[in-house]
CSV table of C-alpha atoms and ligand atoms in Angstrom, one decimal:
chain,number,residue,atom,x,y,z
A,155,UNK,CA,135.0,33.1,254.1
A,156,UNK,CA,137.3,34.1,251.4
A,157,UNK,CA,138.6,37.5,250.2
A,158,UNK,CA,138.7,39.2,246.8
A,159,UNK,CA,142.5,38.8,246.8
A,160,UNK,CA,142.3,35.1,247.6
A,161,UNK,CA,139.9,34.4,244.8
A,162,UNK,CA,141.9,36.5,242.3
A,163,UNK,CA,145.1,34.7,243.1
A,164,UNK,CA,143.6,31.3,242.7
A,165,UNK,CA,143.7,31.6,238.9
A,166,UNK,CA,147.1,33.2,238.2
A,167,UNK,CA,147.2,32.1,234.5
A,168,UNK,CA,143.9,33.8,233.9
A,169,UNK,CA,144.3,36.9,236.0
A,170,UNK,CA,142.8,39.3,233.5
A,171,UNK,CA,139.7,37.2,233.0
A,172,UNK,CA,139.5,36.7,236.8
A,173,UNK,CA,139.5,40.5,237.5
A,174,UNK,CA,136.8,41.1,234.8
A,175,UNK,CA,134.6,38.4,236.1
A,176,UNK,CA,135.0,39.6,239.7
A,177,UNK,CA,134.0,43.1,238.5
A,178,UNK,CA,130.9,41.7,236.9
A,179,UNK,CA,129.9,39.6,239.9
A,180,UNK,CA,130.5,42.3,242.5
A,181,UNK,CA,129.3,45.1,240.2
A,182,UNK,CA,132.4,47.2,240.7
A,183,UNK,CA,135.2,48.6,238.5
A,184,UNK,CA,138.7,47.2,238.3
A,185,UNK,CA,140.3,49.7,240.7
A,186,UNK,CA,137.9,48.5,243.4
A,187,UNK,CA,139.3,44.9,243.0
A,188,UNK,CA,142.8,46.1,243.6
A,189,UNK,CA,142.0,48.6,246.3
A,190,UNK,CA,139.7,46.5,248.4
A,191,UNK,CA,141.3,43.1,247.9
A,192,UNK,CA,141.0,42.3,251.6
A,193,UNK,CA,137.2,42.5,251.6
A,194,UNK,CA,135.4,39.2,252.0
A,195,UNK,CA,132.9,37.9,249.5
A,196,UNK,CA,129.8,35.8,250.0
A,197,UNK,CA,129.7,32.0,249.4
A,198,UNK,CA,127.4,32.7,246.5
A,199,UNK,CA,129.9,35.0,244.7
A,200,UNK,CA,132.7,32.6,245.4
A,201,UNK,CA,130.8,29.6,244.0
A,202,UNK,CA,129.9,31.6,240.9
A,203,UNK,CA,133.4,32.9,240.4
A,204,UNK,CA,134.9,29.4,240.6
A,205,UNK,CA,132.2,28.0,238.2
A,206,UNK,CA,133.0,30.7,235.6
A,207,UNK,CA,136.7,30.4,236.0
A,208,UNK,CA,136.6,26.6,235.5
A,209,UNK,CA,134.7,27.3,232.3
A,210,UNK,CA,137.3,29.9,231.2
A,211,UNK,CA,140.0,27.2,231.7
A,212,UNK,CA,138.1,25.0,229.3
A,213,UNK,CA,138.1,27.7,226.7
A,214,UNK,CA,134.6,29.1,227.2
A,215,UNK,CA,134.7,32.6,225.7
A,216,UNK,CA,134.7,35.3,228.4
A,217,UNK,CA,132.3,37.5,226.3
A,218,UNK,CA,129.5,35.0,226.9
A,219,UNK,CA,130.1,35.3,230.7
A,220,UNK,CA,130.4,39.0,230.8
A,221,UNK,CA,127.5,39.1,228.3
A,222,UNK,CA,129.0,42.0,226.4
A,223,UNK,CA,131.5,42.9,223.7
A,224,UNK,CA,132.5,46.3,222.2
A,225,UNK,CA,132.2,46.7,218.5
A,226,UNK,CA,132.4,50.0,216.6
A,227,UNK,CA,132.3,51.8,219.9
A,228,UNK,CA,129.0,50.2,221.0
A,229,UNK,CA,128.7,47.8,223.9
A,230,UNK,CA,126.8,44.9,222.5
A,231,UNK,CA,124.8,42.5,224.7
A,232,UNK,CA,125.8,38.9,223.9
A,233,UNK,CA,125.0,35.4,224.8
A,234,UNK,CA,125.8,31.8,223.8
A,235,UNK,CA,124.4,31.1,220.4
A,236,UNK,CA,125.7,34.2,218.5
A,237,UNK,CA,129.2,34.7,217.2
A,238,UNK,CA,131.3,37.0,219.3
A,239,UNK,CA,131.8,40.2,217.1
A,240,UNK,CA,135.4,40.4,215.8
A,241,UNK,CA,137.5,43.6,215.3
A,242,UNK,CA,138.2,42.4,211.7
A,243,UNK,CA,134.5,42.9,210.9
A,244,UNK,CA,134.9,46.6,211.6
A,245,UNK,CA,136.7,46.8,208.2
A,246,UNK,CA,133.5,45.9,206.4
A,247,UNK,CA,131.4,48.2,208.5
A,248,UNK,CA,133.7,51.2,208.2
A,249,UNK,CA,133.8,50.8,204.4
A,250,UNK,CA,130.0,50.6,204.2
A,251,UNK,CA,129.4,53.7,206.4
A,252,UNK,CA,131.9,55.6,204.3
A,253,UNK,CA,130.2,54.4,201.1
A,254,UNK,CA,126.8,55.5,202.4
A,255,UNK,CA,128.1,58.9,203.3
A,256,UNK,CA,130.0,59.5,200.1
A,257,UNK,CA,127.7,58.0,197.5
A,258,UNK,CA,124.3,58.6,199.1
A,259,UNK,CA,125.0,61.6,201.4
A,260,UNK,CA,124.1,59.3,204.3
A,261,UNK,CA,120.4,59.3,203.3
A,262,UNK,CA,117.3,57.5,202.1
A,263,UNK,CA,118.6,54.1,201.3
A,264,UNK,CA,117.8,50.5,202.3
A,265,UNK,CA,120.5,48.2,203.4
A,266,UNK,CA,120.4,44.4,204.1
A,267,UNK,CA,122.6,42.4,206.4
A,268,UNK,CA,122.4,38.6,205.9
A,269,UNK,CA,123.2,36.5,209.1
A,270,UNK,CA,123.0,39.1,211.8
A,271,UNK,CA,124.4,37.3,214.9
A,272,UNK,CA,124.4,39.9,217.7
A,273,UNK,CA,123.4,42.6,215.2
A,274,UNK,CA,126.9,44.0,215.3
A,275,UNK,CA,127.0,44.9,211.6
A,276,UNK,CA,123.3,46.0,211.1
A,277,UNK,CA,123.1,48.0,214.3
A,278,UNK,CA,126.5,49.8,213.8
A,279,UNK,CA,125.3,50.9,210.4
A,280,UNK,CA,121.9,52.0,211.8
A,281,UNK,CA,123.6,53.8,214.6
A,282,UNK,CA,126.1,55.8,212.5
A,283,UNK,CA,123.8,56.3,209.5
A,284,UNK,CA,120.5,57.4,211.2
A,285,UNK,CA,118.8,58.2,207.9
A,286,UNK,CA,119.3,54.8,206.4
A,287,UNK,CA,116.8,51.9,206.8
A,288,UNK,CA,118.6,48.7,207.8
A,289,UNK,CA,117.1,45.2,207.4
A,290,UNK,CA,118.7,42.1,209.0
A,291,UNK,CA,117.9,38.5,208.5
A,292,UNK,CA,118.9,35.3,210.2
A,293,UNK,CA,117.8,31.7,210.2
A,294,UNK,CA,118.1,31.1,214.0
A,295,UNK,CA,116.0,32.4,216.9
A,296,UNK,CA,118.8,33.4,219.3
A,297,UNK,CA,120.4,36.0,216.9
A,298,UNK,CA,117.0,37.6,216.3
A,299,UNK,CA,116.4,37.8,220.0
A,300,UNK,CA,119.9,39.1,220.8
A,301,UNK,CA,119.9,41.6,218.0
A,302,UNK,CA,116.5,43.0,219.1
A,303,UNK,CA,117.8,43.4,222.7
A,304,UNK,CA,120.7,45.4,221.2
A,305,UNK,CA,118.4,47.4,219.0
A,306,UNK,CA,116.5,48.4,222.2
A,307,UNK,CA,119.7,49.0,224.1
A,308,UNK,CA,121.0,51.5,221.5
A,309,UNK,CA,117.5,53.0,221.0
A,310,UNK,CA,117.4,52.5,217.3
A,311,UNK,CA,114.2,52.6,215.3
A,312,UNK,CA,115.7,52.4,211.8
A,313,UNK,CA,116.4,48.6,211.9
A,314,UNK,CA,114.1,45.6,211.3
A,315,UNK,CA,115.0,42.0,211.8
A,316,UNK,CA,113.3,39.0,210.1
A,317,UNK,CA,113.8,35.3,210.6
A,318,UNK,CA,114.2,32.9,207.7
A,319,UNK,CA,116.5,31.0,205.5
A,320,UNK,CA,118.6,33.6,203.6
A,321,UNK,CA,116.3,35.7,201.2
A,322,UNK,CA,113.2,33.6,202.1
A,323,UNK,CA,113.1,35.7,205.2
A,324,UNK,CA,112.0,38.6,203.0
A,325,UNK,CA,109.2,36.7,201.2
A,326,UNK,CA,106.2,38.9,200.7
A,327,UNK,CA,107.9,42.1,201.7
A,328,UNK,CA,108.7,43.4,198.2
A,329,UNK,CA,112.0,45.0,199.2
A,330,UNK,CA,115.0,46.1,197.1
A,331,UNK,CA,118.3,47.3,198.5
A,332,UNK,CA,121.1,49.8,197.7
A,333,UNK,CA,123.5,47.6,199.7
A,334,UNK,CA,123.6,44.0,200.6
A,335,UNK,CA,126.3,43.0,203.1
A,336,UNK,CA,127.1,39.7,204.9
A,337,UNK,CA,129.7,38.1,207.2
A,338,UNK,CA,128.5,34.6,206.3
A,339,UNK,CA,129.8,31.3,207.7
A,340,UNK,CA,133.0,30.8,205.6
A,341,UNK,CA,135.1,28.1,207.3
A,342,UNK,CA,135.4,24.9,205.2
A,343,UNK,CA,133.7,22.2,207.2
A,344,UNK,CA,136.9,20.1,207.3
A,345,UNK,CA,138.9,23.0,208.8
A,346,UNK,CA,136.6,23.7,211.7
A,347,UNK,CA,138.6,21.2,213.8
A,348,UNK,CA,141.7,23.4,213.4
A,349,UNK,CA,140.1,26.5,214.8
A,350,UNK,CA,140.9,27.8,218.3
A,351,UNK,CA,139.2,25.8,221.1
A,352,UNK,CA,137.2,28.9,222.1
A,353,UNK,CA,135.7,29.1,218.6
A,354,UNK,CA,135.3,25.5,217.6
A,355,UNK,CA,133.9,24.2,221.0
A,356,UNK,CA,131.8,27.1,222.1
A,357,UNK,CA,130.7,29.4,219.2
A,358,UNK,CA,127.8,28.4,217.0
A,359,UNK,CA,128.9,26.0,214.3
A,360,UNK,CA,126.1,27.2,212.1
A,361,UNK,CA,127.7,30.7,212.1
A,362,UNK,CA,131.1,29.2,211.0
A,363,UNK,CA,130.5,26.3,208.6
A,364,UNK,CA,130.6,27.4,205.0
A,365,UNK,CA,130.3,23.9,203.5
A,366,UNK,CA,132.9,21.7,201.8
A,367,UNK,CA,135.1,24.6,200.6
A,368,UNK,CA,133.8,27.3,202.8
A,369,UNK,CA,132.3,29.1,199.8
A,370,UNK,CA,128.6,27.9,199.8
A,371,UNK,CA,127.1,31.1,201.2
A,372,UNK,CA,129.0,33.3,198.8
A,373,UNK,CA,127.7,31.2,195.9
A,374,UNK,CA,124.1,31.2,197.2
A,375,UNK,CA,123.9,34.8,198.2
A,376,UNK,CA,125.7,36.2,195.2
A,377,UNK,CA,123.4,34.4,192.8
A,378,UNK,CA,120.2,35.4,194.6
A,379,UNK,CA,121.3,38.9,195.5
A,380,UNK,CA,120.8,40.1,192.0
A,381,UNK,CA,117.0,39.9,192.4
A,382,UNK,CA,117.2,42.0,195.6
A,383,UNK,CA,119.8,44.7,194.6
A,384,UNK,CA,119.0,47.9,192.8
A,385,UNK,CA,121.0,48.6,189.7
A,386,UNK,CA,124.5,49.6,190.7
A,387,UNK,CA,123.8,48.3,194.2
A,388,UNK,CA,126.7,47.2,196.3
A,389,UNK,CA,127.3,43.6,197.4
A,390,UNK,CA,129.9,43.3,200.1
A,391,UNK,CA,131.2,40.4,202.1
A,392,UNK,CA,133.6,39.6,204.9
A,393,UNK,CA,135.8,36.7,203.8
A,394,UNK,CA,138.5,34.4,205.1
A,395,UNK,CA,142.1,35.6,204.5
A,396,UNK,CA,142.6,33.0,201.8
A,397,UNK,CA,139.3,33.5,200.0
A,398,UNK,CA,140.0,36.8,198.1
A,399,UNK,CA,140.5,35.3,194.7
A,400,UNK,CA,137.7,32.6,195.0
A,401,UNK,CA,135.0,35.0,196.2
A,402,UNK,CA,136.0,37.7,193.6
A,403,UNK,CA,135.7,35.0,191.0
A,404,UNK,CA,132.2,34.2,192.2
A,405,UNK,CA,131.1,37.9,191.9
A,406,UNK,CA,132.7,38.2,188.5
A,407,UNK,CA,131.0,35.0,187.2
A,408,UNK,CA,127.7,36.4,188.4
A,409,UNK,CA,128.3,39.6,186.4
A,410,UNK,CA,129.3,42.0,189.1
A,411,UNK,CA,131.5,45.0,188.2
A,412,UNK,CA,134.2,46.9,190.1
A,413,UNK,CA,135.1,43.7,192.0
A,414,UNK,CA,137.7,44.6,194.6
A,415,UNK,CA,139.4,43.3,197.8
A,416,UNK,CA,140.0,45.2,201.1
A,417,UNK,CA,142.8,44.1,203.4
A,418,UNK,CA,142.6,44.1,207.2
A,419,UNK,CA,145.1,45.6,209.6
A,420,UNK,CA,147.4,42.6,209.3
A,421,UNK,CA,147.5,43.1,205.5
A,422,UNK,CA,145.3,40.0,204.9
A,423,UNK,CA,142.4,39.9,202.5
A,424,UNK,CA,139.3,40.5,204.6
A,425,UNK,CA,136.5,42.0,202.4
A,426,UNK,CA,135.3,41.5,198.8
A,427,UNK,CA,132.8,43.8,197.1
A,428,UNK,CA,131.3,44.5,193.7
A,429,UNK,CA,128.4,46.4,192.2
A,430,UNK,CA,125.5,45.0,190.2
A,431,UNK,CA,125.7,45.9,186.6
B,681,LIG,N1,136.2,35.2,211.5
B,681,LIG,C1,135.6,34.0,212.2
B,681,LIG,C2,136.7,33.1,212.7
B,681,LIG,O1,137.8,33.3,212.4
B,681,LIG,C3,134.8,33.2,211.2
B,681,LIG,C4,133.5,33.9,211.0
B,681,LIG,C5,132.7,33.4,209.9
B,681,LIG,O2,132.8,32.2,209.4
B,681,LIG,N2,132.0,34.2,209.3
B,681,LIG,O3,136.5,32.2,213.5
């Protein structure tokens, strides 16, 4: 038999992850781990703990093991096959919530999210703007499944998810939007190999790869979006830190007005938006 302390001390370099995984396996809080460290655990828990920790050492993201990640104050359910929500993306979400409240009084508008992943963007907007109807589209099955689990978890009824390739997901629905937003794949294919191991080896490549220069989705979505945006509607993107100028240029070329960049907490370009003329 082995004790909680013995398991915890086996992985000194990953002590934080170790404690979080023990909490999950034993269904207890952190203080329990430190208070009752001499308690013995079953062989089943021990084996699972070692299996998870060996994966952590290889760079497997802990969020896929814990199956959750906080974003905008909401505890999202997560699994392998969707991008782990990033704090940087809260910049886009906070801007959109503020925009909905100021410009539309928080009410009666339709918003589209392209590439939903766990549903982090769509569901945060739906949660904080209860009188807004949110639509989310994704080409893959896993994001649709995970986002629907989160929709249930947060008890939201003002969100609808559809599967399909970009705007094709909306075929036959006859929808137009006041706001279209997206955190599309934006890493240049060549640069994926330079990303952190956790990202490049374990997060879905389809959610990262933006083609040769990383800008494919901005080109495709911006051009198509005009058919689906109301006049004066807002198009807003998360971007890579070095894409502010190139994405702004795409919007300007497609005829968008008021094109602007928002910076993240590190002072790096993180969001580009513009309005349809
Ligand atoms: N922000 C992510 C990263 O740095 C990339 C997400 C994306 O391509 N949309 O890995």
